[in-house]
mmCIF file of N, CA and C in Angstrom:
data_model
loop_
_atom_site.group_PDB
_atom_site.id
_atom_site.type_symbol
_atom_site.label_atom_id
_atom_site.label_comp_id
_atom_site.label_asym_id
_atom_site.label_seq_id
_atom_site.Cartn_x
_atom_site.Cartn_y
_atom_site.Cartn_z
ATOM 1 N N UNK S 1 -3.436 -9.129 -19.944
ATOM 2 C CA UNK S 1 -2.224 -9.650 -19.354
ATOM 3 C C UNK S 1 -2.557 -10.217 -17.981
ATOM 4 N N UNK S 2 -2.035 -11.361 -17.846
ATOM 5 C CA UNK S 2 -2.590 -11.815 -16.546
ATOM 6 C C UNK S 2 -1.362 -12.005 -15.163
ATOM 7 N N UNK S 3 -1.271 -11.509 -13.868
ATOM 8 C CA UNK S 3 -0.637 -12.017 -13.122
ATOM 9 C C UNK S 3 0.127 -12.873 -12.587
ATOM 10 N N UNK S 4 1.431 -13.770 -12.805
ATOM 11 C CA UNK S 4 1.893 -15.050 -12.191
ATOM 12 C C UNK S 4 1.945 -14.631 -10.869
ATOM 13 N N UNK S 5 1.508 -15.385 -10.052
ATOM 14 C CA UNK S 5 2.268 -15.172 -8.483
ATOM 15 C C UNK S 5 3.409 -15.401 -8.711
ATOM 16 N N UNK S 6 4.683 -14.578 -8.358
ATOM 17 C CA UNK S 6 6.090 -14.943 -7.838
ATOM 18 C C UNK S 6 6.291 -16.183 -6.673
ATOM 19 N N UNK S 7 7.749 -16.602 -6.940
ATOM 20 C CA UNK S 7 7.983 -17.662 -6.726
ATOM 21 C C UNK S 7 9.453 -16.829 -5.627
ATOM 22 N N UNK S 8 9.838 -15.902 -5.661
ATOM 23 C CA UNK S 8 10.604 -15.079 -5.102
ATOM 24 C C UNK S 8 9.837 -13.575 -4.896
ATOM 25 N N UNK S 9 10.402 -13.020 -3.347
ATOM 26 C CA UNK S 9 9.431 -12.027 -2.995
ATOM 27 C C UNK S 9 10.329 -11.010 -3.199
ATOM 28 N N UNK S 10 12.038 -11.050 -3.140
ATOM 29 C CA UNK S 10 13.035 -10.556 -3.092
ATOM 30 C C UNK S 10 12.701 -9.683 -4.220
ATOM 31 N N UNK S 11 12.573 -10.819 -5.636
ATOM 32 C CA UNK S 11 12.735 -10.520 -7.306
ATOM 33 C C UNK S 11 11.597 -9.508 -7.955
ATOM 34 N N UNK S 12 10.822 -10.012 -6.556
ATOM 35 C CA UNK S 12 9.281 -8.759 -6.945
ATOM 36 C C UNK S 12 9.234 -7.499 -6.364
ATOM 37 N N UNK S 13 10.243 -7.449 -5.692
ATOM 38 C CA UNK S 13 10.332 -5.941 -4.701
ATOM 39 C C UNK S 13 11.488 -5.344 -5.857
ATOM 40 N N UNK S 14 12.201 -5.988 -6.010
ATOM 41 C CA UNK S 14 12.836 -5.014 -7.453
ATOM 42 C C UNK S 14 12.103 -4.787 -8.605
ATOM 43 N N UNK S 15 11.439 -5.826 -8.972
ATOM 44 C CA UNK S 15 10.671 -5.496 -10.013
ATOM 45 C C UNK S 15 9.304 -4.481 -10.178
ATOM 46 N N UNK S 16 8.994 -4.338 -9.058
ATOM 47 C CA UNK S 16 8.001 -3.210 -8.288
ATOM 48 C C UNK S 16 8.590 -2.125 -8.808
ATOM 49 N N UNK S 17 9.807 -1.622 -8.840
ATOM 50 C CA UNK S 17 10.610 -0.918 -8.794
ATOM 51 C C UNK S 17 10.638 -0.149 -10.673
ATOM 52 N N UNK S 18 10.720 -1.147 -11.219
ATOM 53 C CA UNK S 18 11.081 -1.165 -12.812
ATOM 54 C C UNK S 18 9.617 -0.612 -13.592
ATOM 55 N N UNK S 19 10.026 0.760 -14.177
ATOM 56 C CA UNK S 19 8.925 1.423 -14.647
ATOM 57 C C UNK S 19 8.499 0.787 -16.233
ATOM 58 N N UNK S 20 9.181 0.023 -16.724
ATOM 59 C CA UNK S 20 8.723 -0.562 -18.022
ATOM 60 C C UNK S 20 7.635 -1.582 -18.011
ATOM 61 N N UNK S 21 7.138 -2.200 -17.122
ATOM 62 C CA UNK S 21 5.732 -2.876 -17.349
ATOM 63 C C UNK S 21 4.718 -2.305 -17.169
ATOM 64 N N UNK S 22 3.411 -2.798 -16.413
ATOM 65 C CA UNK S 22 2.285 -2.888 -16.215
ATOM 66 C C UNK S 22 2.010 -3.362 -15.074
ATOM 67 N N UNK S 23 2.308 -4.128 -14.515
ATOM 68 C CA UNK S 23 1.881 -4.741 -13.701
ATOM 69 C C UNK S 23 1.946 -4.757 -11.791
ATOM 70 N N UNK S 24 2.156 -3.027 -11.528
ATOM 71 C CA UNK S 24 2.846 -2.462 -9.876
ATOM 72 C C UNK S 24 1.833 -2.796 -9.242
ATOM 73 N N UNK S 25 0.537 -2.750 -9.326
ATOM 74 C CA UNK S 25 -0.543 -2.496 -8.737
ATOM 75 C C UNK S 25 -0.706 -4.657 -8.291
ATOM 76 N N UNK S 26 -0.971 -4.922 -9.542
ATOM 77 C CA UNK S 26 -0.413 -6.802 -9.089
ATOM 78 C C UNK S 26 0.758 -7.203 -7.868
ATOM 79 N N UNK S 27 1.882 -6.712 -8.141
ATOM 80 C CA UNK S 27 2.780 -6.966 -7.323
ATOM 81 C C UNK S 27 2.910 -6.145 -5.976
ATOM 82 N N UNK S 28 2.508 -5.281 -5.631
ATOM 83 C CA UNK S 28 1.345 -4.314 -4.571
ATOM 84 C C UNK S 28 0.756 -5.252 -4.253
ATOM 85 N N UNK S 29 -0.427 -6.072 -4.530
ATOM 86 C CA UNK S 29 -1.121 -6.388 -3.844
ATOM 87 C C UNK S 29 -0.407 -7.998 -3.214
ATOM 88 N N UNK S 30 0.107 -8.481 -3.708
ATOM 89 C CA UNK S 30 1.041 -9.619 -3.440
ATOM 90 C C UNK S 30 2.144 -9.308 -2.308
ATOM 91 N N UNK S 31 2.542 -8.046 -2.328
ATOM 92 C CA UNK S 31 3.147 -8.050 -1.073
ATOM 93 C C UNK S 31 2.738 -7.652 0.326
ATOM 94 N N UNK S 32 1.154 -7.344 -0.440
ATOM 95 C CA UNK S 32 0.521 -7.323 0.660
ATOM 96 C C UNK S 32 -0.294 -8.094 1.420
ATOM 97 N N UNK S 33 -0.378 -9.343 0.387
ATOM 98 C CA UNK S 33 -0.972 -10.834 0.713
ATOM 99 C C UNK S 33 0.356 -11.594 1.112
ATOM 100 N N UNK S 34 1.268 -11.167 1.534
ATOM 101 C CA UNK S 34 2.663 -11.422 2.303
ATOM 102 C C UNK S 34 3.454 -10.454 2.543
ATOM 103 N N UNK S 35 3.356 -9.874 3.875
ATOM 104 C CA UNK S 35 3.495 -9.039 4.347
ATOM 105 C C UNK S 35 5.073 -9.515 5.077
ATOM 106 N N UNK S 36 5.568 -8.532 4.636
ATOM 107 C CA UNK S 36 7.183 -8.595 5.285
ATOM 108 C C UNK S 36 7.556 -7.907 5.023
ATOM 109 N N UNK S 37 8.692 -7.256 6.620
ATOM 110 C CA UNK S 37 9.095 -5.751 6.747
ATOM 111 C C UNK S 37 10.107 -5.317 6.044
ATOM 112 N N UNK S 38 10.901 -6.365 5.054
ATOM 113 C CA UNK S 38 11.877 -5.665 4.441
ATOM 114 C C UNK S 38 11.317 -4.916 3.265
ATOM 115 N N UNK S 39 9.647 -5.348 2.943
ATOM 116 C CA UNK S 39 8.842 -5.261 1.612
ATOM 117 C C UNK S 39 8.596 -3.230 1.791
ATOM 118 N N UNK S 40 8.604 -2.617 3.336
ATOM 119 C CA UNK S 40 8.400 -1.310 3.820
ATOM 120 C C UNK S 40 9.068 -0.420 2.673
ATOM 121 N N UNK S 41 10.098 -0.686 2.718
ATOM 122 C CA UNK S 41 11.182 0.698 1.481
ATOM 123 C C UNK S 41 10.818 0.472 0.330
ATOM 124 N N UNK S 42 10.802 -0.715 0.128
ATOM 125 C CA UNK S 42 10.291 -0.734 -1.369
ATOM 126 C C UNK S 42 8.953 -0.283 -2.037
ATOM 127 N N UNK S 43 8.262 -0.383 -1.090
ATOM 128 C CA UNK S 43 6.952 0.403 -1.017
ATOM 129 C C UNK S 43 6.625 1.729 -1.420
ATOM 130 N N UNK S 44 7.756 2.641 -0.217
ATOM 131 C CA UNK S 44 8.036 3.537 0.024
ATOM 132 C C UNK S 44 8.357 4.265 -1.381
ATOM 133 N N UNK S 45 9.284 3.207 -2.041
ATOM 134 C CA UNK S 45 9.545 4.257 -3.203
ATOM 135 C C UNK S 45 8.907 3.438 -4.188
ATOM 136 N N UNK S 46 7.837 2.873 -4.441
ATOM 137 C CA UNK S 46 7.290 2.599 -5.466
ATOM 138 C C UNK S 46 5.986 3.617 -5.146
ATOM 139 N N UNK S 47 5.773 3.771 -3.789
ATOM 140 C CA UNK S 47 4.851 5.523 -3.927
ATOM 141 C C UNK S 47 5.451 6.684 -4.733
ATOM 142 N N UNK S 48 6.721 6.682 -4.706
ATOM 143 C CA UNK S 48 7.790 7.641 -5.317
ATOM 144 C C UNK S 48 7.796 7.575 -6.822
ATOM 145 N N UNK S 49 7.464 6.168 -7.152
ATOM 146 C CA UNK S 49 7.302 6.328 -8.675
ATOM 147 C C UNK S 49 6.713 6.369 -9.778
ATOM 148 N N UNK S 50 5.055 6.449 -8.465
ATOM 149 C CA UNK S 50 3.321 6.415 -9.319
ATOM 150 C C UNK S 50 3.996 7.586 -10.463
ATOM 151 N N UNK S 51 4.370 8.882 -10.299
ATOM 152 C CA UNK S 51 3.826 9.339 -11.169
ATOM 153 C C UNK S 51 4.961 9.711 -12.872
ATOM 154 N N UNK S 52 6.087 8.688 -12.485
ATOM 155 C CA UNK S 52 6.504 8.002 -13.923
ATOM 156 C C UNK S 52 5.998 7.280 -14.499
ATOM 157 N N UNK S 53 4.521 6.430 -14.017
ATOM 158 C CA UNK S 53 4.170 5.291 -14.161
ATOM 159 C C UNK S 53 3.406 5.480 -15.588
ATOM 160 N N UNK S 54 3.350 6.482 -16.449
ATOM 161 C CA UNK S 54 2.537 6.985 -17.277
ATOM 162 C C UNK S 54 1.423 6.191 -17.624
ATOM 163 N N UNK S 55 1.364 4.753 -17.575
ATOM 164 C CA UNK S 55 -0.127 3.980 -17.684
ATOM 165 C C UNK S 55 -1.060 4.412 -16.576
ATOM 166 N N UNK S 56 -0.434 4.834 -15.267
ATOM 167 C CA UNK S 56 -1.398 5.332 -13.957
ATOM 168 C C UNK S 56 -1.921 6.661 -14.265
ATOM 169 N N UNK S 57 -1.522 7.558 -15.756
ATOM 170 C CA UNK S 57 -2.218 8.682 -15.660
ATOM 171 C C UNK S 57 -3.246 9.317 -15.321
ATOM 172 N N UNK S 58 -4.269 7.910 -15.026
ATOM 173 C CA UNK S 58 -5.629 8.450 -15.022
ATOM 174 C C UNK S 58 -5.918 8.286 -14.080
ATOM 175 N N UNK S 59 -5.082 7.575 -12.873
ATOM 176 C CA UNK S 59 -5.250 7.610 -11.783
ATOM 177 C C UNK S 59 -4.973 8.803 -10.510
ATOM 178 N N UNK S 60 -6.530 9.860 -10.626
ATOM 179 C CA UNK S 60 -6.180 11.150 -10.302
ATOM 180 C C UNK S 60 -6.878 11.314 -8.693
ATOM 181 N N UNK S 61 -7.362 10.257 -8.537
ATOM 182 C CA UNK S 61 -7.973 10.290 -7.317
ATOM 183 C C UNK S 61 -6.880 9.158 -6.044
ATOM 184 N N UNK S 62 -6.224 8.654 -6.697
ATOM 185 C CA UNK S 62 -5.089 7.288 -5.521
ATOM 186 C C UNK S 62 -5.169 6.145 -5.113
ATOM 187 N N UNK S 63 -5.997 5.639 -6.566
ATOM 188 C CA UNK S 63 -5.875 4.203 -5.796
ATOM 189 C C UNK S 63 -5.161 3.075 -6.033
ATOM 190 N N UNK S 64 -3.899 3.790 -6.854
ATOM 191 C CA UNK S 64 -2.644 3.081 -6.865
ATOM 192 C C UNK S 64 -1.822 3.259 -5.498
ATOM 193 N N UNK S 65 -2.057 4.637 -4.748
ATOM 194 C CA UNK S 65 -1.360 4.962 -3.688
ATOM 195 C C UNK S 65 -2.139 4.153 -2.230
ATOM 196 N N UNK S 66 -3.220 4.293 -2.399
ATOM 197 C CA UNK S 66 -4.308 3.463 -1.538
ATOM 198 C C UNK S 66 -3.803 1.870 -1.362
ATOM 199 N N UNK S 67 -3.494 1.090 -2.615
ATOM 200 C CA UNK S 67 -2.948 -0.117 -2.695
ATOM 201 C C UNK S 67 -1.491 -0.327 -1.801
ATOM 202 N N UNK S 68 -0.584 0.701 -1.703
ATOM 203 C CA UNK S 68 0.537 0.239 -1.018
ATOM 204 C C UNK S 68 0.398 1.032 0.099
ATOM 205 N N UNK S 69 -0.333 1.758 0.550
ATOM 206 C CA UNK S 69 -0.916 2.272 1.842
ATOM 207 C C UNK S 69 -1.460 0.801 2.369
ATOM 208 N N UNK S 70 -2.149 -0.263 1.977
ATOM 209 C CA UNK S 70 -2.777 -1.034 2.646
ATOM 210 C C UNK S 70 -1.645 -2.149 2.764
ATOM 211 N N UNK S 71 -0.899 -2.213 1.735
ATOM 212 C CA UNK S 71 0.188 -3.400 2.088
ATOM 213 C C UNK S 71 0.962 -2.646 3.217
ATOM 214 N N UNK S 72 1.579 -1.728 3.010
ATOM 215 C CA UNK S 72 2.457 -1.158 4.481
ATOM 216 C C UNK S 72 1.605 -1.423 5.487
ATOM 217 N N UNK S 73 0.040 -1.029 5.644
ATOM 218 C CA UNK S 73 -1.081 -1.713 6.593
ATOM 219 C C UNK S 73 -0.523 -3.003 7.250
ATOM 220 N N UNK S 74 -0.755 -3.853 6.092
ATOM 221 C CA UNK S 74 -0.405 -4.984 6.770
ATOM 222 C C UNK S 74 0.854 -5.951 7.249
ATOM 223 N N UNK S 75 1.869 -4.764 6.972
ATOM 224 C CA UNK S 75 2.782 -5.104 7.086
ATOM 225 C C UNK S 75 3.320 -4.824 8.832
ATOM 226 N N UNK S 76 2.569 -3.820 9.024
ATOM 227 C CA UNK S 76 2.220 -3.231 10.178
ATOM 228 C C UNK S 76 3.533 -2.863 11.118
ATOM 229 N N UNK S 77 4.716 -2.949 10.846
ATOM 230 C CA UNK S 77 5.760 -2.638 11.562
ATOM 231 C C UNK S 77 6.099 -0.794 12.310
ATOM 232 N N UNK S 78 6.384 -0.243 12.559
ATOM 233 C CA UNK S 78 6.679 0.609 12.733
ATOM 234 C C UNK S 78 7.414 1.469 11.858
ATOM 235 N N UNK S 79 8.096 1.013 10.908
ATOM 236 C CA UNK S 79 8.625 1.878 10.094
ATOM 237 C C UNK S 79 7.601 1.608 8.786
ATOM 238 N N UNK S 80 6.935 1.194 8.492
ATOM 239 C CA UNK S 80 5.801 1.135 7.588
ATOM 240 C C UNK S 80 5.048 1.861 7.612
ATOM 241 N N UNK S 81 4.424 1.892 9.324
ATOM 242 C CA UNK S 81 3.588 3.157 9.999
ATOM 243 C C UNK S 81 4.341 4.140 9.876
ATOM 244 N N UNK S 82 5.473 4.431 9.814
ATOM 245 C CA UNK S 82 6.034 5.452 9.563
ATOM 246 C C UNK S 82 6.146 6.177 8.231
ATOM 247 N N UNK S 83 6.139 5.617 7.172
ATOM 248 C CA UNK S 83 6.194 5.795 5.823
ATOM 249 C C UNK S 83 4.544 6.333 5.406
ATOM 250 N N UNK S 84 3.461 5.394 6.062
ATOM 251 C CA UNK S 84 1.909 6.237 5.670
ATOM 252 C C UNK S 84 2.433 7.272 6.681
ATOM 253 N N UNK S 85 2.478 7.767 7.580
ATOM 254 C CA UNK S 85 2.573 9.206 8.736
ATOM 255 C C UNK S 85 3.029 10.154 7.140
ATOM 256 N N UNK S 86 4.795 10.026 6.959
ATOM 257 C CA UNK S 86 5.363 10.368 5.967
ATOM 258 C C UNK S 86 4.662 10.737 5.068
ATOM 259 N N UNK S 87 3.697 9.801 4.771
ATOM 260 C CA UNK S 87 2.877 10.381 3.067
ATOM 261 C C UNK S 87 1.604 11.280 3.264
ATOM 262 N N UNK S 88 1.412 11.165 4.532
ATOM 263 C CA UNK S 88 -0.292 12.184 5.005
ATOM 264 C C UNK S 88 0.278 13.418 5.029
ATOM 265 N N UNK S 89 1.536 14.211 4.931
ATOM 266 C CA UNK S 89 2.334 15.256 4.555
ATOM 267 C C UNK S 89 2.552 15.585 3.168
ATOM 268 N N UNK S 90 2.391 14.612 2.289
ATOM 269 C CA UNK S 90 3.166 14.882 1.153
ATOM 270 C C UNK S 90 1.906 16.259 0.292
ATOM 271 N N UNK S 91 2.813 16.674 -0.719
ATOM 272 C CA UNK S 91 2.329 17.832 -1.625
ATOM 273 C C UNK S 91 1.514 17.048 -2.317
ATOM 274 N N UNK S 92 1.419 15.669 -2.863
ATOM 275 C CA UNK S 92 0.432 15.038 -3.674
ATOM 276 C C UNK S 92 -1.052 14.996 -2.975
ATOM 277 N N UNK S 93 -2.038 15.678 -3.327
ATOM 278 C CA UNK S 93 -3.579 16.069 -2.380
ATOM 279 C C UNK S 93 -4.273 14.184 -2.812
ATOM 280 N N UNK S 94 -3.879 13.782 -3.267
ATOM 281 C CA UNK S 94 -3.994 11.880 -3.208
ATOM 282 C C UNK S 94 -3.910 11.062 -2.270
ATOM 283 N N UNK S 95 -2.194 11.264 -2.421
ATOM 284 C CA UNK S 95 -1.758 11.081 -1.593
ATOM 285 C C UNK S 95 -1.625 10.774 -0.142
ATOM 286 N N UNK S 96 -1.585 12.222 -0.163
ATOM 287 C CA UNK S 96 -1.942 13.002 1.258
ATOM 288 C C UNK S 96 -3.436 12.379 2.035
ATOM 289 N N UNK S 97 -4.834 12.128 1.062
ATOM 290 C CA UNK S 97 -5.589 11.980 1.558
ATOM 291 C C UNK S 97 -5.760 10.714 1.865
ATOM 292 N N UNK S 98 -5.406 9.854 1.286
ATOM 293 C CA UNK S 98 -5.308 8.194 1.136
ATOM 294 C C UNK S 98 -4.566 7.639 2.661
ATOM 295 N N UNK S 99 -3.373 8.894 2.875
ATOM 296 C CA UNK S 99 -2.962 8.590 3.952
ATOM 297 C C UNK S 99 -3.235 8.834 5.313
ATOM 298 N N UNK S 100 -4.310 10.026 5.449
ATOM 299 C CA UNK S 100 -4.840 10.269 6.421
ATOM 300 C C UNK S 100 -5.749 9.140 6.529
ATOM 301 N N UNK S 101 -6.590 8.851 5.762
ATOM 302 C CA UNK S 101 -7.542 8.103 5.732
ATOM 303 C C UNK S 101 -7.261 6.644 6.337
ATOM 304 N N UNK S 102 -6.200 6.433 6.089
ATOM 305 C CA UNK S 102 -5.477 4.561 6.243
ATOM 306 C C UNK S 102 -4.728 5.538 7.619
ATOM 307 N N UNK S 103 -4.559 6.050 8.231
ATOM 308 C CA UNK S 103 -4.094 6.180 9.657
ATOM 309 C C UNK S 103 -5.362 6.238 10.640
ATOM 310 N N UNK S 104 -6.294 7.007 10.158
ATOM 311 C CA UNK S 104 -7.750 7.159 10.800
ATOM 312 C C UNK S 104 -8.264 5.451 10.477
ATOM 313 N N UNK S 105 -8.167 4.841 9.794
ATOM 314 C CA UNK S 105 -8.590 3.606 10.025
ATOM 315 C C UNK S 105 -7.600 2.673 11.102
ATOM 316 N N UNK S 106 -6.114 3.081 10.944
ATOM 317 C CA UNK S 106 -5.683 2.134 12.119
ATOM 318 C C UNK S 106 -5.116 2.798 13.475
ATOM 319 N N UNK S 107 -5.711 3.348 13.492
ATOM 320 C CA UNK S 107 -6.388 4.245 14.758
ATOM 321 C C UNK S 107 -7.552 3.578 15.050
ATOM 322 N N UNK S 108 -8.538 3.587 14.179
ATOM 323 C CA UNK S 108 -9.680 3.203 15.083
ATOM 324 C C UNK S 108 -9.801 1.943 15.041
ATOM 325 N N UNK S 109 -8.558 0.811 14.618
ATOM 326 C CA UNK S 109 -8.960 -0.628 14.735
ATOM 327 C C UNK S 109 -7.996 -0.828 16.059
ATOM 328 N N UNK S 110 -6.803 0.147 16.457
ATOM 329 C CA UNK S 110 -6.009 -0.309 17.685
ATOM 330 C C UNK S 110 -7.458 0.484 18.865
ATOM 331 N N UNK S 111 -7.956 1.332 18.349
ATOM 332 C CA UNK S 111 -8.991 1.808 19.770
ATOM 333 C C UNK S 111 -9.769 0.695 20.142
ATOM 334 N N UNK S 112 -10.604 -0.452 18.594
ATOM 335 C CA UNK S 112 -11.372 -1.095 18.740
ATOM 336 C C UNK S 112 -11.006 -2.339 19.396
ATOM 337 N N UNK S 113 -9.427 -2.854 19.195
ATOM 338 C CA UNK S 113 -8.739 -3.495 19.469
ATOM 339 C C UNK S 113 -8.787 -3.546 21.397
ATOM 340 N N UNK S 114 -8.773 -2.254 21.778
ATOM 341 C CA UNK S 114 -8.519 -2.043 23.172
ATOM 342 C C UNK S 114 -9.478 -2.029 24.090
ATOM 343 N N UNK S 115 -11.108 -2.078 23.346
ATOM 344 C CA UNK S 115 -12.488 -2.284 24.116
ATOM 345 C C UNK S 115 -12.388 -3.294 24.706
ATOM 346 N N UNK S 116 -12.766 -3.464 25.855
ATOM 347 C CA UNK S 116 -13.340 -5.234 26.436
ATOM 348 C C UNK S 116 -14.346 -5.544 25.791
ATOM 349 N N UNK S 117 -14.138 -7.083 25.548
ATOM 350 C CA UNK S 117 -15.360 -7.824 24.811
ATOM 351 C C UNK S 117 -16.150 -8.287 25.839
ATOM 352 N N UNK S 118 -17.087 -7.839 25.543
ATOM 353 C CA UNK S 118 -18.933 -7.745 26.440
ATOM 354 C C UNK S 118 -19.249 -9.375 26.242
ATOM 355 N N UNK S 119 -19.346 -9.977 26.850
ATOM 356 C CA UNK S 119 -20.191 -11.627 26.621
ATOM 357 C C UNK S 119 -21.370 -11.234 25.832
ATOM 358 N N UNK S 120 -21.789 -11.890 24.832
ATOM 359 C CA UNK S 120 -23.301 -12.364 24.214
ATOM 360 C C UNK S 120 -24.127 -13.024 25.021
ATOM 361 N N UNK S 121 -25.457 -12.260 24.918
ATOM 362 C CA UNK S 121 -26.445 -13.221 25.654
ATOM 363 C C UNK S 121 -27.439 -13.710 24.993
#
């Protein structure tokens, strides 16, 4: 089955939503190759619905959860950052770790962010 890019970002944040296809992890990554803050909640609870997703069964390590950890990444708003904080708590040990992990990374890109750049010689 292959991917269309959407033509509406609105129609794909509901459809993110809808446990009868295949295709969350596609539309995950599309909203994360367009990043916009209303895309945050929907996110939020399409983390909420990995594990109806019964085709993700085998996904026991998170890298369905890893995928919308990186779109909230780049979505980068504050309540996005708020939603990975949110999930580095959760009871899912996936989860949980995916999200520490994606905070320890943007942690250390705002530290790297804050070095002075040294001239090349």
């Amino acid at each position: 089955m292959t991917f269309e890019p959407p033509s509406d970002i609105a129609a794909e944040r509901e459809r993110l939503l809808d446990p009868t296809h295949e295709e969350h992890e596609e539309i995950i990554r599309y909203l994360q190759d367009h990043p916009d803050p209303a895309s945050a909640p929907c996110l939020k609870n399409a983390i909420a619905l990995k594990p109806a997703l019964a085709y993700l069964d085998y996904d026991d390590y998170g890298a369905y959860y890893k995928k919308c950890l990186w779109a909230l990444q780049a979505i980068g708003t504050a309540e996005a950052i708020a939603v990975i904080r949110e999930c580095a708590s959760a009871d899912d040990e996936a989860l949980r770790m995916q999200a520490l992990y994606r905070l320890e990374r943007i942690a250390q890109k705002a530290r790297t962010a804050c070095l002075p750049q040294t001239p090349h010689r």
